[in-house]
CSV table of C-alpha atoms in Angstrom, one decimal:
chain,number,residue,atom,x,y,z
A,1,MET,CA,-73.0,99.6,37.5
A,2,ASP,CA,-71.5,98.8,34.1
A,3,PRO,CA,-69.2,101.6,32.9
A,4,VAL,CA,-68.1,101.2,29.3
A,5,PRO,CA,-64.3,100.7,29.3
A,6,PRO,CA,-62.3,103.1,27.1
A,7,ALA,CA,-61.0,101.9,23.8
A,8,HIS,CA,-57.7,100.1,24.1
A,9,PRO,CA,-55.0,102.7,23.6
A,10,LEU,CA,-52.3,100.5,22.1
A,11,ARG,CA,-52.0,100.2,18.4
A,12,ARG,CA,-49.9,97.1,18.8
A,13,THR,CA,-49.6,94.8,21.8
A,14,PRO,CA,-45.9,93.9,22.5
A,15,ILE,CA,-45.1,90.2,22.2
A,16,GLN,CA,-41.4,90.1,22.7
A,17,GLN,CA,-39.8,91.2,25.9
A,18,ARG,CA,-37.7,93.8,24.1
A,19,SER,CA,-40.9,95.5,22.9
A,20,ALA,CA,-42.5,95.3,26.3
A,21,ASP,CA,-39.4,96.9,27.9
A,22,ARG,CA,-39.5,99.7,25.3
A,23,LEU,CA,-43.2,100.3,26.0
A,24,ALA,CA,-42.5,100.5,29.7
A,25,ARG,CA,-39.7,103.1,29.0
A,26,ILE,CA,-42.1,105.2,26.9
A,27,LEU,CA,-44.8,105.1,29.7
A,28,ASP,CA,-42.2,106.0,32.3
A,29,ALA,CA,-41.0,108.9,30.2
A,30,CYS,CA,-44.6,110.0,29.7
A,31,ALA,CA,-45.2,110.0,33.5
A,32,GLU,CA,-42.0,112.0,34.2
A,33,LEU,CA,-42.9,114.7,31.6
A,34,LEU,CA,-46.4,115.0,32.9
A,35,ASP,CA,-45.0,116.2,36.2
A,36,GLU,CA,-42.5,118.5,34.5
A,37,THR,CA,-44.6,120.0,31.7
A,38,GLY,CA,-48.3,119.2,32.3
A,39,TYR,CA,-50.7,117.4,29.9
A,40,GLU,CA,-51.2,120.3,27.5
A,41,ASN,CA,-47.5,120.6,26.8
A,42,LEU,CA,-46.8,116.9,26.6
A,43,SER,CA,-45.6,115.8,23.2
A,44,THR,CA,-44.8,112.4,21.7
A,45,ARG,CA,-41.4,113.8,20.4
A,46,ALA,CA,-40.4,114.8,24.0
A,47,VAL,CA,-41.4,111.4,25.3
A,48,ALA,CA,-39.4,109.6,22.6
A,49,LEU,CA,-36.3,111.7,23.5
A,50,ARG,CA,-36.7,111.1,27.2
A,51,ALA,CA,-37.2,107.4,26.7
A,52,GLY,CA,-34.2,107.1,24.4
A,53,VAL,CA,-36.3,105.6,21.5
A,54,PRO,CA,-37.0,106.6,17.9
A,55,ILE,CA,-40.2,108.6,17.5
A,56,GLY,CA,-41.4,105.8,15.3
A,57,SER,CA,-41.3,103.5,18.3
A,58,VAL,CA,-43.8,105.7,20.1
A,59,TYR,CA,-46.1,105.8,17.0
A,60,ARG,CA,-45.8,102.1,16.7
A,61,PHE,CA,-47.7,101.9,20.0
A,62,PHE,CA,-49.7,105.1,20.1
A,63,GLY,CA,-51.5,107.4,17.7
A,64,ASN,CA,-51.1,110.5,19.9
A,65,LYS,CA,-50.3,111.7,23.3
A,66,ARG,CA,-53.9,111.1,24.6
A,67,ALA,CA,-53.6,107.3,23.7
A,68,MET,CA,-50.3,107.2,25.4
A,69,SER,CA,-51.7,108.9,28.6
A,70,ILE,CA,-54.6,106.5,28.6
A,71,ALA,CA,-52.2,103.6,28.5
A,72,LEU,CA,-50.4,105.1,31.5
A,73,ALA,CA,-53.7,105.4,33.4
A,74,HIS,CA,-54.4,101.7,32.6
A,75,ARG,CA,-51.0,100.8,34.0
A,76,ASN,CA,-51.7,102.8,37.1
A,77,LEU,CA,-55.0,101.1,37.7
A,78,ASP,CA,-53.4,97.6,37.2
A,79,ARG,CA,-50.6,98.4,39.6
A,80,TYR,CA,-53.1,99.9,42.1
A,81,THR,CA,-55.3,96.8,42.2
A,82,ASP,CA,-52.4,94.4,42.2
A,83,ALA,CA,-50.9,96.3,45.2
A,84,ILE,CA,-54.2,96.1,47.1
A,85,ALA,CA,-54.5,92.4,46.3
A,86,GLU,CA,-51.0,91.9,47.9
A,87,ARG,CA,-52.1,93.9,51.0
A,88,LEU,CA,-55.2,91.8,51.3
A,89,HIS,CA,-53.2,88.5,51.6
A,90,ALA,CA,-52.1,89.7,55.1
A,91,LEU,CA,-55.6,90.7,56.3
A,92,PRO,CA,-58.1,88.5,58.2
A,93,ALA,CA,-61.1,87.4,56.3
A,94,GLY,CA,-64.2,89.3,57.0
A,95,ASP,CA,-62.5,92.5,58.3
A,96,TRP,CA,-63.9,94.9,55.8
A,97,ARG,CA,-62.6,98.0,57.6
A,98,SER,CA,-59.0,96.8,57.1
A,99,VAL,CA,-59.8,96.3,53.4
A,100,VAL,CA,-61.1,99.8,53.1
A,101,ASP,CA,-58.0,101.1,54.9
A,102,ALA,CA,-55.8,99.2,52.5
A,103,VAL,CA,-57.7,100.7,49.5
A,104,LEU,CA,-57.2,104.2,50.8
A,105,ASP,CA,-53.6,103.7,52.0
A,106,GLU,CA,-52.4,102.3,48.7
A,107,TYR,CA,-54.1,105.3,46.8
A,108,LEU,CA,-52.2,107.7,49.1
A,109,VAL,CA,-48.9,105.9,48.5
A,110,MET,CA,-49.4,106.3,44.7
A,111,LYS,CA,-50.4,109.9,45.1
A,112,ARG,CA,-47.2,110.6,46.9
A,113,THR,CA,-44.8,108.5,44.9
A,114,VAL,CA,-45.9,107.7,41.4
A,115,PRO,CA,-44.6,110.1,38.7
A,116,GLY,CA,-47.4,111.7,36.7
A,117,PHE,CA,-50.1,110.5,39.0
A,118,ALA,CA,-51.3,114.0,40.0
A,119,LEU,CA,-52.4,114.6,36.4
A,120,VAL,CA,-53.1,111.0,35.1
A,121,ASP,CA,-54.1,108.7,37.9
A,122,PHE,CA,-56.7,106.3,36.5
A,123,GLY,CA,-58.0,108.5,33.8
A,124,VAL,CA,-57.0,111.3,31.4
A,125,PRO,CA,-58.2,115.0,31.4
A,126,ALA,CA,-60.4,115.7,28.4
A,127,PRO,CA,-60.0,119.1,26.8
A,128,PRO,CA,-63.2,120.1,25.0
A,129,ALA,CA,-61.6,119.5,21.6
A,130,GLU,CA,-60.9,115.9,22.4
A,131,GLY,CA,-64.4,115.0,23.6
A,132,PRO,CA,-65.6,113.5,26.9
A,133,ALA,CA,-63.3,111.5,29.1
A,134,ALA,CA,-63.9,107.9,30.1
A,135,ASP,CA,-65.3,107.2,33.5
A,136,PRO,CA,-62.1,106.3,35.5
A,137,ASN,CA,-63.9,106.2,38.9
A,138,GLY,CA,-66.4,103.8,37.5
A,139,LEU,CA,-63.6,101.5,36.4
A,140,VAL,CA,-61.9,101.8,39.8
A,141,ALA,CA,-65.2,101.0,41.5
A,142,VAL,CA,-65.7,97.8,39.4
A,143,ARG,CA,-62.2,96.6,40.3
A,144,LEU,CA,-62.6,97.4,44.0
A,145,THR,CA,-66.0,95.8,44.2
A,146,GLU,CA,-64.5,92.6,42.8
A,147,LEU,CA,-61.6,92.7,45.4
A,148,LEU,CA,-63.9,93.5,48.3
A,149,ALA,CA,-66.4,90.8,47.4
A,150,ALA,CA,-63.7,88.2,47.0
A,151,GLN,CA,-62.1,89.1,50.3
A,152,LEU,CA,-65.3,89.1,52.3
A,153,GLY,CA,-67.0,86.2,50.5
A,154,LEU,CA,-69.8,88.3,49.1
A,155,THR,CA,-71.7,88.2,45.8
A,156,PRO,CA,-71.6,91.6,44.2
A,157,ASP,CA,-75.1,93.1,43.8
A,158,PRO,CA,-76.4,96.5,42.7
A,159,VAL,CA,-76.5,97.8,46.3
A,160,LEU,CA,-72.8,96.9,46.9
A,161,GLU,CA,-71.8,98.2,43.5
A,162,ARG,CA,-73.5,101.5,44.0
A,163,ALA,CA,-72.1,102.0,47.5
A,164,VAL,CA,-68.5,101.3,46.3
A,165,LEU,CA,-69.0,103.8,43.4
A,166,VAL,CA,-70.3,106.5,45.7
A,167,ALA,CA,-67.4,105.9,48.1
A,168,VAL,CA,-64.9,106.1,45.3
A,169,GLU,CA,-66.4,109.3,44.0
A,170,ALA,CA,-66.4,110.9,47.5
A,171,THR,CA,-62.9,109.7,48.3
A,172,ASP,CA,-61.6,111.0,45.0
A,173,ALA,CA,-63.0,114.5,45.6
A,174,LEU,CA,-61.8,114.6,49.3
A,175,THR,CA,-58.4,113.3,48.4
A,176,LYS,CA,-57.9,116.2,46.0
A,177,LEU,CA,-58.8,118.5,48.8
A,178,ALA,CA,-56.3,116.9,51.1
A,179,PHE,CA,-53.5,117.3,48.5
A,180,ARG,CA,-54.4,120.9,47.8
A,181,ALA,CA,-54.0,121.6,51.5
A,182,ASP,CA,-50.7,119.7,51.8
A,183,PRO,CA,-48.4,118.3,49.1
A,184,ASP,CA,-48.3,115.0,51.0
A,185,GLY,CA,-52.0,114.9,51.9
A,186,ASP,CA,-53.2,116.8,54.9
A,187,PRO,CA,-53.3,114.2,57.8
A,188,ALA,CA,-56.4,115.7,59.4
A,189,ILE,CA,-58.4,115.6,56.1
A,190,VAL,CA,-57.1,112.0,55.4
A,191,ALA,CA,-58.4,111.0,58.8
A,192,GLU,CA,-61.8,112.5,57.9
A,193,ILE,CA,-61.8,110.6,54.6
A,194,ARG,CA,-61.1,107.3,56.4
A,195,ALA,CA,-63.9,108.0,58.9
A,196,MET,CA,-66.3,108.9,56.1
A,197,MET,CA,-65.5,105.6,54.2
A,198,HIS,CA,-66.0,103.5,57.4
A,199,ALA,CA,-69.3,105.2,58.4
A,200,TYR,CA,-70.8,105.1,54.9
A,201,LEU,CA,-69.8,101.6,53.9
A,202,ALA,CA,-71.0,100.3,57.3
A,203,ARG,CA,-74.5,100.6,55.9
A,204,VAL,CA,-74.0,97.8,53.5
A,205,LEU,CA,-71.1,95.8,55.1
A,206,ASP,CA,-72.0,95.5,58.8
């Protein structure tokens, strides 16, 4: 499993703290507006206004709203894997089911609390005019395989990589179902997702 990462969305990487803070405000504003207006109606001008920065500051970092949304997805993925790593510190080594629970629980937390996550979680929707989207689930699976292998003392191999990718794809689809049924994620469906992940991954981790 070797998904090609998307092109880096930033025109310029911030070096000074002031620039990094401005970039964070822009991405925060982008996330808020995604919830309010949707992706199709998102505009760089509206983001600049919400962030309290000149429009030129947005274009200094991003060529268009798609690049800005991809950067938000990258930030979401970084925060997701960082939060999982923090959870893993408190878990006993070798308990893979607790690792799987941490992966699912952190995703549910982000679904419920992170602005813009419903539309831009770890990837960006791709209208036909903009070409195919990157493979966000592939990128998530790579990160999770690394975390899982490190926590359990395993060496990643094609069997583990494929199993994690399938689990990620299935969990993504079923989580969408849970949140269609209930804005906070239907508890009964979430319980089924957890059981599915445990049963499926037991094939390669027990």
